[in-house]
Amino acid sequence: MSAMPRTKVAREDRAAVAREHFFERGVVPDKYLSPLILRSWERCRDVGLDHRDGGSIEVAGRAQLEESRNQSAHMLELASGVMEHVFEQIRSSGSMVILADLDGMIIHSLGDAAFVDRAQRVALQPGACWSEARLGTNGMGTALLEKAPVEILGSEHYLDRNIFLACCASPVFDAHGRMAGVFDISGDYRNPQRHTLGLVRLSVQLLEKRLFEAEFGKDILIACHPRPEYVGSLQEGLVALSPDGTILGANPAAREWFASQSHDAAGSSFNELFRLGFGAIIDRLQSSGNALVRLGTRNGGELYVQLRSIRPLALAGAGDVAADGGQPRTEQRLRAQAGAAPAARAAERSEAAGPTLESLATGDERLQRAIDRARRIGGKDIPLLIQGESGVGKELFARAFHNSSARADGPFVPLNCAAIPEHLIESELFGYVGGAFTGARREGAVGKVQQAHGGTLFLDEIGDMPLAMQTRLLRVLQERSVTPVGGMKAIPVDISLVCATHRVLRDAVANGEFREDLYYRVNGLTVTLPPLRERSDVGTLVDRLLRAEAQDSGREAISISAEVRRFFETYPWPGNIRQLHSVIRVSAALLEDDEDEIESVHLPEELFGPEPFVPTQHGGASPAPSEGVLPPSEPGVARSLDELELEAIAKVMQEVKGNVSAAARRLGVSRNTLYRKLGRMS
């Protein structure tokens, strides 16, 4: 087998040569193209595609696009938040985040304006179908056919007009293992972003996890893995169980473990695998206080298990024993629940423990003031409005408020008004009856307002809610009841309302973008969360995130160097806590196995734009050194080798305009080595 190209440039050169061989001679030498791309090219040729085709691309009309979105509404709802988060991480990289349905039709996209203009020339936009049979080898279409993640760069695309693209895509599978769509990040291949395919894979894992939890959220749900450090990660197994222990569903990681035990997951009994009976297992899980429980398997192995949700009938008195000394009452309840009526089985799941207002207190005076004010209205019928920039932790604060209130045992139901397409907000918020519109589920759907009954409804970015929806929401808040779309009967609801926005709602009211009467309904108490750059507790936050990251990655501890700590405490953090969390997570991932301290070389380059990280004596980061940064030596004074080396580095860095990778190639050293040497120039 030939070696893989060492750089994307080399890969593009090989692909260009492969095109010449394939389209002029009909064959491609193995060393020029991966088997996956070659299979795709051959499929395209077999269906009669002309690689020179530059004709117009048909884009679905609004009605057809809306129908496709309705058919994938559940996936689209859960994917919207994931896409928004991913786009925040890659913003200004000249990329698009895309979701397409099973047919390859794009149903939602987010992108940088500069790249969107170019993408629309090849119909990389909602309504366009990017199946392989229509548009040749491409990320979305090829991933759907291969049923696996793919990366298609530059000349690896079949059609000439798509050669400027770099596409990384992965299929999305639903809770039952059926393919539901495809997730894609596309950009200009001349501006490649490292780890894009890995980011796509992680995004799909998160989306598939949400699909699984949404499908089985009203059943007994456990997380598991043979290694304890993987429970709580995206690699964990998830198993949904009925009250009698029958396995209702298992995600890919869990199915893989079941297969290793020579056990068929679907429809089998969970306790066939373990020494303990199912009722005893549930007793142990409930009494563990959300801790991991190690279960011994019948074949001598072990599995680490954590309870994620359980139907309310199985909650009370975990571990207690019946008066007659018989089976544990938990097992009696489980057996009773297995034969309960469907209405009882539809009861809301119990919420796992989460943050509280007290746990958010880290020493910042402005944040503490917001915490104290919010705590005083907990349990009272007063709406809470949380203001703050994007990324300051508004949803986390809302969850903490819920968990600190008298409604903590009820559901916390979030909805991001900016992430849901406008035509879906009404049905998502208020629900709908069966057949209310084209693509609606036959059994209908319960909306977010009704789901939050007895708990808290959190409306994030309420300032972006369409005016028509504002009118309906106001009526719900006034009448304390909701009428599903297409329905006639009003359903009483009891909810605590928490809203959040990065906008100044008072200005939106003045501009006619937000109803004044709704403003006074949601603005019971307003708290403003300070941006990270203005907080005095950055160091404490960093330490908390490092501990959490160490736990998630299975390390004993992760620390940061003094210079990186100074940088963290002085950097302006335009992305706020979300950005800080992302930086720490990426930096920790770049640590070698024998490293436990984050240094400047581990920080992501995009944090500093084109300039490398050079800590100053007062913290922060300086631009790349140039001629004049190092003082010239006095005449007649011999310079050391270190001085000469640093002077040479400064000269090269100026010539390549601060591009560390280019400087490293010119100097013949690794990029990490160059970073270390740059650190000595501060």
mmCIF file with all atom_site columns, N, CA, C and O in Angstrom, residues 422-461:
data_model
loop_
_atom_site.group_PDB
_atom_site.id
_atom_site.type_symbol
_atom_site.label_atom_id
_atom_site.label_alt_id
_atom_site.label_comp_id
_atom_site.label_asym_id
_atom_site.label_entity_id
_atom_site.label_seq_id
_atom_site.pdbx_PDB_ins_code
_atom_site.Cartn_x
_atom_site.Cartn_y
_atom_site.Cartn_z
_atom_site.occupancy
_atom_site.B_iso_or_equiv
_atom_site.pdbx_formal_charge
_atom_site.auth_seq_id
_atom_site.auth_comp_id
_atom_site.auth_asym_id
_atom_site.auth_atom_id
_atom_site.pdbx_PDB_model_num
ATOM 1   N N  . GLU A 1 422 ? -38.094 29.525 11.384 1.00 0.00 ? 422 GLU A N  1
ATOM 2   C CA . GLU A 1 422 ? -39.304 30.264 11.742 1.00 0.00 ? 422 GLU A CA 1
ATOM 3   C C  . GLU A 1 422 ? -40.567 29.447 11.552 1.00 0.00 ? 422 GLU A C  1
ATOM 4   O O  . GLU A 1 422 ? -41.484 29.494 12.372 1.00 0.00 ? 422 GLU A O  1
ATOM 5   N N  . HIS A 1 423 ? -40.600 28.630 10.476 1.00 0.00 ? 423 HIS A N  1
ATOM 6   C CA . HIS A 1 423 ? -41.829 27.890 10.206 1.00 0.00 ? 423 HIS A CA 1
ATOM 7   C C  . HIS A 1 423 ? -42.029 26.722 11.163 1.00 0.00 ? 423 HIS A C  1
ATOM 8   O O  . HIS A 1 423 ? -43.105 26.118 11.191 1.00 0.00 ? 423 HIS A O  1
ATOM 9   N N  . LEU A 1 424 ? -40.992 26.401 11.965 1.00 0.00 ? 424 LEU A N  1
ATOM 10  C CA . LEU A 1 424 ? -41.117 25.283 12.907 1.00 0.00 ? 424 LEU A CA 1
ATOM 11  C C  . LEU A 1 424 ? -41.376 25.742 14.343 1.00 0.00 ? 424 LEU A C  1
ATOM 12  O O  . LEU A 1 424 ? -41.744 24.934 15.191 1.00 0.00 ? 424 LEU A O  1
ATOM 13  N N  . ILE A 1 425 ? -41.149 27.033 14.624 1.00 0.00 ? 425 ILE A N  1
ATOM 14  C CA . ILE A 1 425 ? -41.244 27.496 16.007 1.00 0.00 ? 425 ILE A CA 1
ATOM 15  C C  . ILE A 1 425 ? -42.636 27.251 16.586 1.00 0.00 ? 425 ILE A C  1
ATOM 16  O O  . ILE A 1 425 ? -42.783 26.786 17.720 1.00 0.00 ? 425 ILE A O  1
ATOM 17  N N  . GLU A 1 426 ? -43.680 27.534 15.810 1.00 0.00 ? 426 GLU A N  1
ATOM 18  C CA . GLU A 1 426 ? -45.041 27.402 16.334 1.00 0.00 ? 426 GLU A CA 1
ATOM 19  C C  . GLU A 1 426 ? -45.332 25.980 16.776 1.00 0.00 ? 426 GLU A C  1
ATOM 20  O O  . GLU A 1 426 ? -45.820 25.739 17.887 1.00 0.00 ? 426 GLU A O  1
ATOM 21  N N  . SER A 1 427 ? -45.034 25.012 15.902 1.00 0.00 ? 427 SER A N  1
ATOM 22  C CA . SER A 1 427 ? -45.327 23.619 16.253 1.00 0.00 ? 427 SER A CA 1
ATOM 23  C C  . SER A 1 427 ? -44.415 23.122 17.371 1.00 0.00 ? 427 SER A C  1
ATOM 24  O O  . SER A 1 427 ? -44.833 22.314 18.202 1.00 0.00 ? 427 SER A O  1
ATOM 25  N N  . GLU A 1 428 ? -43.166 23.615 17.427 1.00 0.00 ? 428 GLU A N  1
ATOM 26  C CA . GLU A 1 428 ? -42.266 23.187 18.487 1.00 0.00 ? 428 GLU A CA 1
ATOM 27  C C  . GLU A 1 428 ? -42.700 23.747 19.839 1.00 0.00 ? 428 GLU A C  1
ATOM 28  O O  . GLU A 1 428 ? -42.627 23.069 20.854 1.00 0.00 ? 428 GLU A O  1
ATOM 29  N N  . LEU A 1 429 ? -43.155 24.973 19.838 1.00 0.00 ? 429 LEU A N  1
ATOM 30  C CA . LEU A 1 429 ? -43.521 25.627 21.084 1.00 0.00 ? 429 LEU A CA 1
ATOM 31  C C  . LEU A 1 429 ? -44.884 25.178 21.594 1.00 0.00 ? 429 LEU A C  1
ATOM 32  O O  . LEU A 1 429 ? -45.063 24.901 22.783 1.00 0.00 ? 429 LEU A O  1
ATOM 33  N N  . PHE A 1 430 ? -45.852 25.065 20.696 1.00 0.00 ? 430 PHE A N  1
ATOM 34  C CA . PHE A 1 430 ? -47.229 24.788 21.119 1.00 0.00 ? 430 PHE A CA 1
ATOM 35  C C  . PHE A 1 430 ? -47.694 23.365 20.804 1.00 0.00 ? 430 PHE A C  1
ATOM 36  O O  . PHE A 1 430 ? -48.763 22.960 21.253 1.00 0.00 ? 430 PHE A O  1
ATOM 37  N N  . GLY A 1 431 ? -46.896 22.599 20.039 1.00 0.00 ? 431 GLY A N  1
ATOM 38  C CA . GLY A 1 431 ? -47.303 21.254 19.674 1.00 0.00 ? 431 GLY A CA 1
ATOM 39  C C  . GLY A 1 431 ? -48.327 21.266 18.552 1.00 0.00 ? 431 GLY A C  1
ATOM 40  O O  . GLY A 1 431 ? -48.754 22.324 18.079 1.00 0.00 ? 431 GLY A O  1
ATOM 41  N N  . TYR A 1 432 ? -48.738 20.088 18.109 1.00 0.00 ? 432 TYR A N  1
ATOM 42  C CA . TYR A 1 432 ? -49.739 20.009 17.042 1.00 0.00 ? 432 TYR A CA 1
ATOM 43  C C  . TYR A 1 432 ? -50.499 18.694 17.149 1.00 0.00 ? 432 TYR A C  1
ATOM 44  O O  . TYR A 1 432 ? -50.015 17.724 17.745 1.00 0.00 ? 432 TYR A O  1
ATOM 45  N N  . VAL A 1 433 ? -51.682 18.672 16.563 1.00 0.00 ? 433 VAL A N  1
ATOM 46  C CA . VAL A 1 433 ? -52.476 17.448 16.521 1.00 0.00 ? 433 VAL A CA 1
ATOM 47  C C  . VAL A 1 433 ? -52.129 16.697 15.242 1.00 0.00 ? 433 VAL A C  1
ATOM 48  O O  . VAL A 1 433 ? -51.579 17.262 14.296 1.00 0.00 ? 433 VAL A O  1
ATOM 49  N N  . GLY A 1 434 ? -52.443 15.405 15.212 1.00 0.00 ? 434 GLY A N  1
ATOM 50  C CA . GLY A 1 434 ? -52.143 14.602 14.039 1.00 0.00 ? 434 GLY A CA 1
ATOM 51  C C  . GLY A 1 434 ? -52.786 15.154 12.785 1.00 0.00 ? 434 GLY A C  1
ATOM 52  O O  . GLY A 1 434 ? -53.954 15.539 12.788 1.00 0.00 ? 434 GLY A O  1
ATOM 53  N N  . GLY A 1 435 ? -52.008 15.237 11.680 1.00 0.00 ? 435 GLY A N  1
ATOM 54  C CA . GLY A 1 435 ? -52.527 15.715 10.408 1.00 0.00 ? 435 GLY A CA 1
ATOM 55  C C  . GLY A 1 435 ? -52.707 17.213 10.328 1.00 0.00 ? 435 GLY A C  1
ATOM 56  O O  . GLY A 1 435 ? -53.372 17.712 9.421  1.00 0.00 ? 435 GLY A O  1
ATOM 57  N N  . ALA A 1 436 ? -52.095 17.972 11.265 1.00 0.00 ? 436 ALA A N  1
ATOM 58  C CA . ALA A 1 436 ? -52.280 19.420 11.273 1.00 0.00 ? 436 ALA A CA 1
ATOM 59  C C  . ALA A 1 436 ? -51.658 20.085 10.055 1.00 0.00 ? 436 ALA A C  1
ATOM 60  O O  . ALA A 1 436 ? -52.087 21.142 9.625  1.00 0.00 ? 436 ALA A O  1
ATOM 61  N N  . PHE A 1 437 ? -50.619 19.460 9.483  1.00 0.00 ? 437 PHE A N  1
ATOM 62  C CA . PHE A 1 437 ? -49.978 20.011 8.292  1.00 0.00 ? 437 PHE A CA 1
ATOM 63  C C  . PHE A 1 437 ? -49.247 18.881 7.581  1.00 0.00 ? 437 PHE A C  1
ATOM 64  O O  . PHE A 1 437 ? -49.080 17.781 8.129  1.00 0.00 ? 437 PHE A O  1
ATOM 65  N N  . THR A 1 438 ? -48.808 19.142 6.367  1.00 0.00 ? 438 THR A N  1
ATOM 66  C CA . THR A 1 438 ? -48.102 18.133 5.583  1.00 0.00 ? 438 THR A CA 1
ATOM 67  C C  . THR A 1 438 ? -46.830 17.711 6.309  1.00 0.00 ? 438 THR A C  1
ATOM 68  O O  . THR A 1 438 ? -46.031 18.544 6.716  1.00 0.00 ? 438 THR A O  1
ATOM 69  N N  . GLY A 1 439 ? -46.632 16.426 6.470  1.00 0.00 ? 439 GLY A N  1
ATOM 70  C CA . GLY A 1 439 ? -45.455 15.907 7.145  1.00 0.00 ? 439 GLY A CA 1
ATOM 71  C C  . GLY A 1 439 ? -45.621 15.742 8.644  1.00 0.00 ? 439 GLY A C  1
ATOM 72  O O  . GLY A 1 439 ? -44.713 15.262 9.314  1.00 0.00 ? 439 GLY A O  1
ATOM 73  N N  . ALA A 1 440 ? -46.762 16.167 9.185  1.00 0.00 ? 440 ALA A N  1
ATOM 74  C CA . ALA A 1 440 ? -46.993 16.029 10.627 1.00 0.00 ? 440 ALA A CA 1
ATOM 75  C C  . ALA A 1 440 ? -47.141 14.556 10.995 1.00 0.00 ? 440 ALA A C  1
ATOM 76  O O  . ALA A 1 440 ? -47.663 13.754 10.227 1.00 0.00 ? 440 ALA A O  1
ATOM 77  N N  . ARG A 1 441 ? -46.666 14.216 12.190 1.00 0.00 ? 441 ARG A N  1
ATOM 78  C CA . ARG A 1 441 ? -46.812 12.839 12.656 1.00 0.00 ? 441 ARG A CA 1
ATOM 79  C C  . ARG A 1 441 ? -48.291 12.509 12.843 1.00 0.00 ? 441 ARG A C  1
ATOM 80  O O  . ARG A 1 441 ? -49.078 13.347 13.271 1.00 0.00 ? 441 ARG A O  1
ATOM 81  N N  . ARG A 1 442 ? -48.611 11.276 12.552 1.00 0.00 ? 442 ARG A N  1
ATOM 82  C CA . ARG A 1 442 ? -50.004 10.860 12.653 1.00 0.00 ? 442 ARG A CA 1
ATOM 83  C C  . ARG A 1 442 ? -50.537 11.004 14.067 1.00 0.00 ? 442 ARG A C  1
ATOM 84  O O  . ARG A 1 442 ? -51.696 11.352 14.277 1.00 0.00 ? 442 ARG A O  1
ATOM 85  N N  . GLU A 1 443 ? -49.656 10.779 15.063 1.00 0.00 ? 443 GLU A N  1
ATOM 86  C CA . GLU A 1 443 ? -50.108 10.849 16.455 1.00 0.00 ? 443 GLU A CA 1
ATOM 87  C C  . GLU A 1 443 ? -49.983 12.249 17.038 1.00 0.00 ? 443 GLU A C  1
ATOM 88  O O  . GLU A 1 443 ? -50.336 12.474 18.204 1.00 0.00 ? 443 GLU A O  1
ATOM 89  N N  . GLY A 1 444 ? -49.483 13.213 16.241 1.00 0.00 ? 444 GLY A N  1
ATOM 90  C CA . GLY A 1 444 ? -49.304 14.563 16.751 1.00 0.00 ? 444 GLY A CA 1
ATOM 91  C C  . GLY A 1 444 ? -48.031 14.669 17.577 1.00 0.00 ? 444 GLY A C  1
ATOM 92  O O  . GLY A 1 444 ? -47.233 13.739 17.664 1.00 0.00 ? 444 GLY A O  1
ATOM 93  N N  . ALA A 1 445 ? -47.822 15.822 18.193 1.00 0.00 ? 445 ALA A N  1
ATOM 94  C CA . ALA A 1 445 ? -46.624 16.035 19.007 1.00 0.00 ? 445 ALA A CA 1
ATOM 95  C C  . ALA A 1 445 ? -46.938 17.026 20.119 1.00 0.00 ? 445 ALA A C  1
ATOM 96  O O  . ALA A 1 445 ? -47.710 17.973 19.938 1.00 0.00 ? 445 ALA A O  1
ATOM 97  N N  . VAL A 1 446 ? -46.331 16.795 21.283 1.00 0.00 ? 446 VAL A N  1
ATOM 98  C CA . VAL A 1 446 ? -46.503 17.675 22.433 1.00 0.00 ? 446 VAL A CA 1
ATOM 99  C C  . VAL A 1 446 ? -45.486 18.802 22.328 1.00 0.00 ? 446 VAL A C  1
ATOM 100 O O  . VAL A 1 446 ? -44.297 18.566 22.117 1.00 0.00 ? 446 VAL A O  1
ATOM 101 N N  . GLY A 1 447 ? -45.927 20.050 22.453 1.00 0.00 ? 447 GLY A N  1
ATOM 102 C CA . GLY A 1 447 ? -45.039 21.197 22.344 1.00 0.00 ? 447 GLY A CA 1
ATOM 103 C C  . GLY A 1 447 ? -44.244 21.450 23.612 1.00 0.00 ? 447 GLY A C  1
ATOM 104 O O  . GLY A 1 447 ? -44.487 20.860 24.664 1.00 0.00 ? 447 GLY A O  1
ATOM 105 N N  . LYS A 1 448 ? -43.279 22.368 23.505 1.00 0.00 ? 448 LYS A N  1
ATOM 106 C CA . LYS A 1 448 ? -42.393 22.664 24.628 1.00 0.00 ? 448 LYS A CA 1
ATOM 107 C C  . LYS A 1 448 ? -43.157 23.220 25.832 1.00 0.00 ? 448 LYS A C  1
ATOM 108 O O  . LYS A 1 448 ? -42.827 22.898 26.977 1.00 0.00 ? 448 LYS A O  1
ATOM 109 N N  . VAL A 1 449 ? -44.166 24.041 25.573 1.00 0.00 ? 449 VAL A N  1
ATOM 110 C CA . VAL A 1 449 ? -44.923 24.620 26.689 1.00 0.00 ? 449 VAL A CA 1
ATOM 111 C C  . VAL A 1 449 ? -45.572 23.519 27.517 1.00 0.00 ? 449 VAL A C  1
ATOM 112 O O  . VAL A 1 449 ? -45.479 23.501 28.748 1.00 0.00 ? 449 VAL A O  1
ATOM 113 N N  . GLN A 1 450 ? -46.204 22.577 26.837 1.00 0.00 ? 450 GLN A N  1
ATOM 114 C CA . GLN A 1 450 ? -46.885 21.495 27.548 1.00 0.00 ? 450 GLN A CA 1
ATOM 115 C C  . GLN A 1 450 ? -45.878 20.554 28.219 1.00 0.00 ? 450 GLN A C  1
ATOM 116 O O  . GLN A 1 450 ? -46.127 20.035 29.307 1.00 0.00 ? 450 GLN A O  1
ATOM 117 N N  . GLN A 1 451 ? -44.724 20.340 27.557 1.00 0.00 ? 451 GLN A N  1
ATOM 118 C CA . GLN A 1 451 ? -43.688 19.493 28.153 1.00 0.00 ? 451 GLN A CA 1
ATOM 119 C C  . GLN A 1 451 ? -43.177 20.074 29.466 1.00 0.00 ? 451 GLN A C  1
ATOM 120 O O  . GLN A 1 451 ? -42.743 19.346 30.358 1.00 0.00 ? 451 GLN A O  1
ATOM 121 N N  . ALA A 1 452 ? -43.213 21.422 29.586 1.00 0.00 ? 452 ALA A N  1
ATOM 122 C CA . ALA A 1 452 ? -42.671 22.089 30.777 1.00 0.00 ? 452 ALA A CA 1
ATOM 123 C C  . ALA A 1 452 ? -43.670 22.149 31.928 1.00 0.00 ? 452 ALA A C  1
ATOM 124 O O  . ALA A 1 452 ? -43.366 22.730 32.975 1.00 0.00 ? 452 ALA A O  1
ATOM 125 N N  . HIS A 1 453 ? -44.855 21.567 31.758 1.00 0.00 ? 453 HIS A N  1
ATOM 126 C CA . HIS A 1 453 ? -45.882 21.601 32.811 1.00 0.00 ? 453 HIS A CA 1
ATOM 127 C C  . HIS A 1 453 ? -45.300 21.075 34.127 1.00 0.00 ? 453 HIS A C  1
ATOM 128 O O  . HIS A 1 453 ? -44.737 19.985 34.189 1.00 0.00 ? 453 HIS A O  1
ATOM 129 N N  . GLY A 1 454 ? -45.438 21.876 35.180 1.00 0.00 ? 454 GLY A N  1
ATOM 130 C CA . GLY A 1 454 ? -44.911 21.496 36.482 1.00 0.00 ? 454 GLY A CA 1
ATOM 131 C C  . GLY A 1 454 ? -43.450 21.847 36.670 1.00 0.00 ? 454 GLY A C  1
ATOM 132 O O  . GLY A 1 454 ? -42.891 21.614 37.743 1.00 0.00 ? 454 GLY A O  1
ATOM 133 N N  . GLY A 1 455 ? -42.816 22.404 35.633 1.00 0.00 ? 455 GLY A N  1
ATOM 134 C CA . GLY A 1 455 ? -41.401 22.738 35.715 1.00 0.00 ? 455 GLY A CA 1
ATOM 135 C C  . GLY A 1 455 ? -41.124 24.111 35.137 1.00 0.00 ? 455 GLY A C  1
ATOM 136 O O  . GLY A 1 455 ? -41.877 25.057 35.351 1.00 0.00 ? 455 GLY A O  1
ATOM 137 N N  . THR A 1 456 ? -40.022 24.211 34.386 1.00 0.00 ? 456 THR A N  1
ATOM 138 C CA . THR A 1 456 ? -39.547 25.493 33.868 1.00 0.00 ? 456 THR A CA 1
ATOM 139 C C  . THR A 1 456 ? -39.418 25.449 32.355 1.00 0.00 ? 456 THR A C  1
ATOM 140 O O  . THR A 1 456 ? -38.838 24.512 31.799 1.00 0.00 ? 456 THR A O  1
ATOM 141 N N  . LEU A 1 457 ? -39.960 26.470 31.689 1.00 0.00 ? 457 LEU A N  1
ATOM 142 C CA . LEU A 1 457 ? -39.780 26.652 30.247 1.00 0.00 ? 457 LEU A CA 1
ATOM 143 C C  . LEU A 1 457 ? -38.720 27.723 30.054 1.00 0.00 ? 457 LEU A C  1
ATOM 144 O O  . LEU A 1 457 ? -38.862 28.847 30.537 1.00 0.00 ? 457 LEU A O  1
ATOM 145 N N  . PHE A 1 458 ? -37.653 27.373 29.352 1.00 0.00 ? 458 PHE A N  1
ATOM 146 C CA . PHE A 1 458 ? -36.562 28.317 29.109 1.00 0.00 ? 458 PHE A CA 1
ATOM 147 C C  . PHE A 1 458 ? -36.543 28.694 27.636 1.00 0.00 ? 458 PHE A C  1
ATOM 148 O O  . PHE A 1 458 ? -36.295 27.858 26.774 1.00 0.00 ? 458 PHE A O  1
ATOM 149 N N  . LEU A 1 459 ? -36.818 29.946 27.340 1.00 0.00 ? 459 LEU A N  1
ATOM 150 C CA . LEU A 1 459 ? -36.815 30.446 25.971 1.00 0.00 ? 459 LEU A CA 1
ATOM 151 C C  . LEU A 1 459 ? -35.561 31.277 25.758 1.00 0.00 ? 459 LEU A C  1
ATOM 152 O O  . LEU A 1 459 ? -35.463 32.428 26.188 1.00 0.00 ? 459 LEU A O  1
ATOM 153 N N  . ASP A 1 460 ? -34.574 30.656 25.103 1.00 0.00 ? 460 ASP A N  1
ATOM 154 C CA . ASP A 1 460 ? -33.310 31.333 24.826 1.00 0.00 ? 460 ASP A CA 1
ATOM 155 C C  . ASP A 1 460 ? -33.460 32.205 23.586 1.00 0.00 ? 460 ASP A C  1
ATOM 156 O O  . ASP A 1 460 ? -34.172 31.847 22.650 1.00 0.00 ? 460 ASP A O  1
ATOM 157 N N  . GLU A 1 461 ? -32.775 33.337 23.594 1.00 0.00 ? 461 GLU A N  1
ATOM 158 C CA . GLU A 1 461 ? -32.827 34.307 22.484 1.00 0.00 ? 461 GLU A CA 1
ATOM 159 C C  . GLU A 1 461 ? -34.284 34.656 22.131 1.00 0.00 ? 461 GLU A C  1
ATOM 160 O O  . GLU A 1 461 ? -34.686 34.642 20.969 1.00 0.00 ? 461 GLU A O  1
#
